[in-house]
């Protein structure tokens, strides 16, 4: 959690585009949500189930719906102008973060359009928001997105270290266990820890 908070703090402050990559079930989403809660940002989430069919229009609609009480306008140009205004007004009040889960399933054209969307301007200000892509593999590891890759930072999430696990257990349920039990539990998170066979 501490590492994720540091990474996201830097990303939010610089309005970066970041991919957080790690195996399924490692706790990416929970760590990201907890960090964003601490940072007090305004969040936009894209909820389309079929991520491979997500278009930039879906992302623009999510921005409009999550940041305003307005309905998305018809027509690509009209909708894009609406997104620019809503994002510009929202970002002046609070930092905005767009979170896209399962980003490894996004189409290359959507990733390229996402770079363009991030570059929108409002009242002389650029890069109005942060993009966090949560993925099981690097979403930029495909043909046709080299320009997006240059503008995206990638962080590989490895899970908790033994020290972090011990600290977390002590903070949450540590009062119910003695120090020896907490240390044994934390050792299970050590990547080189080998559990002996019990005969």
Short mmCIF file of C-alpha atoms in Angstrom, two decimals:
data_model
loop_
_atom_site.label_atom_id
_atom_site.label_comp_id
_atom_site.label_asym_id
_atom_site.label_seq_id
_atom_site.Cartn_x
_atom_site.Cartn_y
_atom_site.Cartn_z
CA UNK A 1 0.00 0.00 0.00
CA UNK A 2 2.80 2.45 0.89
CA UNK A 3 4.57 1.84 -2.43
CA UNK A 4 1.32 2.21 -4.36
CA UNK A 5 0.51 5.44 -2.51
CA UNK A 6 3.96 6.87 -3.37
CA UNK A 7 3.61 5.91 -7.04
CA UNK A 8 0.07 7.28 -7.36
CA UNK A 9 0.94 10.48 -5.48
CA UNK A 10 3.67 11.19 -8.04
CA UNK A 11 1.35 10.21 -10.92
CA UNK A 12 -1.48 12.44 -9.72
CA UNK A 13 0.81 15.41 -9.07
CA UNK A 14 2.27 15.20 -12.59
CA UNK A 15 -0.98 14.16 -14.36
CA UNK A 16 0.83 11.09 -15.68
CA UNK A 17 -0.39 8.08 -17.61
CA UNK A 18 0.58 4.95 -15.65
CA UNK A 19 0.10 1.20 -16.16
CA UNK A 20 0.09 -0.84 -12.96
CA UNK A 21 0.74 -4.44 -13.93
CA UNK A 22 0.56 -7.60 -11.82
CA UNK A 23 -0.92 -11.06 -11.67
CA UNK A 24 -4.63 -11.56 -11.12
CA UNK A 25 -5.53 -11.57 -7.41
CA UNK A 26 -2.33 -9.86 -6.23
CA UNK A 27 -4.33 -6.92 -4.82
CA UNK A 28 -3.76 -4.24 -7.48
CA UNK A 29 -7.28 -2.82 -7.42
CA UNK A 30 -7.55 -2.81 -3.62
CA UNK A 31 -4.19 -1.06 -3.22
CA UNK A 32 -5.03 1.49 -5.93
CA UNK A 33 -8.49 2.22 -4.49
CA UNK A 34 -7.08 2.64 -0.97
CA UNK A 35 -4.34 4.98 -2.25
CA UNK A 36 -6.78 7.06 -4.31
CA UNK A 37 -9.12 7.32 -1.29
CA UNK A 38 -6.19 8.69 0.74
CA UNK A 39 -5.33 11.16 -2.01
CA UNK A 40 -8.93 12.43 -2.10
CA UNK A 41 -9.17 12.54 -5.88
CA UNK A 42 -12.25 12.58 -8.10
CA UNK A 43 -12.45 9.22 -9.84
CA UNK A 44 -13.77 8.25 -13.27
CA UNK A 45 -14.23 4.53 -13.95
CA UNK A 46 -15.02 2.79 -17.21
CA UNK A 47 -17.51 0.00 -16.49
CA UNK A 48 -17.97 -1.67 -19.86
CA UNK A 49 -17.68 -5.44 -19.31
CA UNK A 50 -16.24 -6.19 -22.76
CA UNK A 51 -13.02 -4.21 -22.39
CA UNK A 52 -11.76 -5.23 -25.85
CA UNK A 53 -14.77 -3.39 -27.32
CA UNK A 54 -14.26 -0.24 -25.22
CA UNK A 55 -13.90 2.80 -27.45
CA UNK A 56 -12.81 6.33 -26.71
CA UNK A 57 -16.51 7.27 -26.94
CA UNK A 58 -17.21 4.93 -23.99
CA UNK A 59 -14.44 6.60 -22.00
CA UNK A 60 -15.73 10.09 -22.86
CA UNK A 61 -19.23 9.07 -21.73
CA UNK A 62 -17.82 7.78 -18.44
CA UNK A 63 -16.07 11.14 -17.91
CA UNK A 64 -19.30 13.05 -18.54
CA UNK A 65 -21.42 10.80 -16.33
CA UNK A 66 -18.94 10.57 -13.43
CA UNK A 67 -17.98 14.26 -13.34
CA UNK A 68 -21.31 15.96 -14.05
CA UNK A 69 -25.08 15.68 -13.95
CA UNK A 70 -25.25 16.09 -17.72
CA UNK A 71 -26.13 13.52 -20.35
CA UNK A 72 -23.59 12.91 -23.13
CA UNK A 73 -24.32 14.99 -26.23
CA UNK A 74 -24.80 13.38 -29.60
CA UNK A 75 -22.15 13.75 -32.24
CA UNK A 76 -18.44 13.10 -31.79
CA UNK A 77 -17.31 16.74 -31.96
CA UNK A 78 -20.07 18.02 -29.67
CA UNK A 79 -19.36 15.26 -27.15
CA UNK A 80 -15.59 15.97 -27.25
CA UNK A 81 -16.21 19.65 -26.51
CA UNK A 82 -18.50 18.66 -23.65
CA UNK A 83 -15.79 16.36 -22.23
CA UNK A 84 -13.18 19.14 -22.47
CA UNK A 85 -15.39 21.62 -20.60
CA UNK A 86 -16.50 19.14 -17.91
CA UNK A 87 -12.96 17.84 -17.35
CA UNK A 88 -11.57 21.38 -17.27
CA UNK A 89 -14.12 22.58 -14.71
CA UNK A 90 -13.77 19.44 -12.55
CA UNK A 91 -9.96 19.54 -12.56
CA UNK A 92 -9.97 23.11 -11.25
CA UNK A 93 -11.87 21.97 -8.16
CA UNK A 94 -10.19 18.62 -7.49
CA UNK A 95 -7.60 16.33 -9.07
CA UNK A 96 -9.21 13.85 -11.46
CA UNK A 97 -8.08 10.27 -12.08
CA UNK A 98 -9.39 8.02 -14.85
CA UNK A 99 -9.10 4.35 -13.82
CA UNK A 100 -9.33 1.61 -16.43
CA UNK A 101 -9.37 -1.99 -15.16
CA UNK A 102 -8.18 -4.90 -17.35
CA UNK A 103 -6.40 -2.44 -19.61
CA UNK A 104 -4.47 -5.24 -21.31
CA UNK A 105 -7.71 -6.00 -23.19
CA UNK A 106 -8.05 -2.50 -24.70
CA UNK A 107 -7.78 -2.23 -28.47
CA UNK A 108 -4.69 -0.45 -29.86
CA UNK A 109 -6.84 2.30 -31.40
CA UNK A 110 -8.43 2.99 -27.99
CA UNK A 111 -4.97 3.28 -26.40
CA UNK A 112 -3.88 5.73 -29.10
CA UNK A 113 -7.06 7.78 -28.62
CA UNK A 114 -6.49 7.76 -24.86
CA UNK A 115 -3.15 9.55 -25.40
CA UNK A 116 -4.95 12.21 -27.45
CA UNK A 117 -7.70 12.56 -24.83
CA UNK A 118 -5.09 13.11 -22.13
CA UNK A 119 -3.70 16.04 -24.12
CA UNK A 120 -6.93 18.08 -24.10
CA UNK A 121 -6.65 21.69 -22.94
CA UNK A 122 -8.98 23.92 -20.97
CA UNK A 123 -8.45 27.64 -20.37
CA UNK A 124 -4.74 27.38 -21.21
CA UNK A 125 -4.10 24.35 -19.01
CA UNK A 126 -2.89 21.02 -20.42
CA UNK A 127 -2.94 17.45 -19.13
CA UNK A 128 -5.91 18.01 -16.87
CA UNK A 129 -6.10 14.52 -15.38
CA UNK A 130 -4.25 11.31 -14.54
CA UNK A 131 -4.81 7.96 -16.25
CA UNK A 132 -4.27 4.75 -14.27
CA UNK A 133 -4.46 1.54 -16.29
CA UNK A 134 -4.72 -1.62 -14.19
CA UNK A 135 -3.62 -4.73 -16.06
CA UNK A 136 -2.35 -8.29 -15.76
CA UNK A 137 0.18 -7.71 -18.56
CA UNK A 138 1.68 -4.61 -20.12
CA UNK A 139 -1.11 -3.02 -22.24
CA UNK A 140 1.56 -1.31 -24.35
CA UNK A 141 3.16 -4.59 -25.37
CA UNK A 142 1.60 -4.66 -28.83
CA UNK A 143 2.10 -3.22 -32.28
CA UNK A 144 0.84 0.26 -33.13
CA UNK A 145 1.10 1.91 -29.71
CA UNK A 146 4.79 2.88 -29.59
CA UNK A 147 3.91 6.59 -29.34
CA UNK A 148 1.62 5.89 -26.37
CA UNK A 149 4.28 3.69 -24.73
CA UNK A 150 6.71 6.65 -24.75
CA UNK A 151 4.23 8.69 -22.69
CA UNK A 152 3.26 5.92 -20.25
CA UNK A 153 5.06 4.77 -17.12
CA UNK A 154 4.76 1.09 -16.23
CA UNK A 155 4.97 -0.25 -12.69
CA UNK A 156 5.08 -3.99 -11.99
CA UNK A 157 3.34 -4.93 -8.75
CA UNK A 158 4.97 -7.86 -6.98
CA UNK A 159 2.81 -8.12 -3.86
CA UNK A 160 3.74 -7.41 -0.27
CA UNK A 161 7.19 -7.94 1.15
CA UNK A 162 7.50 -9.82 4.47
CA UNK A 163 8.04 -6.50 6.31
CA UNK A 164 5.00 -4.90 4.68
CA UNK A 165 2.84 -7.93 5.44
CA UNK A 166 3.96 -7.93 9.08
CA UNK A 167 3.28 -4.19 9.38
CA UNK A 168 -0.18 -4.62 7.84
CA UNK A 169 -1.09 -7.55 10.13
CA UNK A 170 0.08 -5.63 13.22
CA UNK A 171 -2.02 -2.61 12.22
CA UNK A 172 -5.19 -4.55 11.45
CA UNK A 173 -5.43 -7.66 13.65
CA UNK A 174 -2.10 -7.66 15.48
CA UNK A 175 -3.66 -7.22 18.91
CA UNK A 176 -5.16 -10.71 18.60
CA UNK A 177 -1.80 -12.44 17.98
CA UNK A 178 1.57 -12.52 19.70
CA UNK A 179 4.64 -11.20 17.86
CA UNK A 180 5.89 -14.69 17.00
CA UNK A 181 2.64 -15.57 15.22
CA UNK A 182 2.67 -12.29 13.28
CA UNK A 183 6.29 -12.90 12.21
CA UNK A 184 5.45 -16.42 11.03
CA UNK A 185 2.50 -15.12 9.03
CA UNK A 186 4.60 -12.32 7.51
CA UNK A 187 7.26 -14.87 6.47
CA UNK A 188 4.69 -16.50 4.21
CA UNK A 189 4.86 -13.38 2.02
CA UNK A 190 8.62 -13.67 1.62
CA UNK A 191 9.23 -14.65 -2.04
CA UNK A 192 12.13 -16.94 -1.03
CA UNK A 193 10.30 -18.49 1.92
CA UNK A 194 9.95 -22.25 1.73
CA UNK A 195 7.24 -23.90 3.81
CA UNK A 196 8.59 -27.18 5.23
CA UNK A 197 6.54 -30.34 4.82
CA UNK A 198 4.79 -31.42 7.98
CA UNK A 199 5.18 -35.17 8.56
#
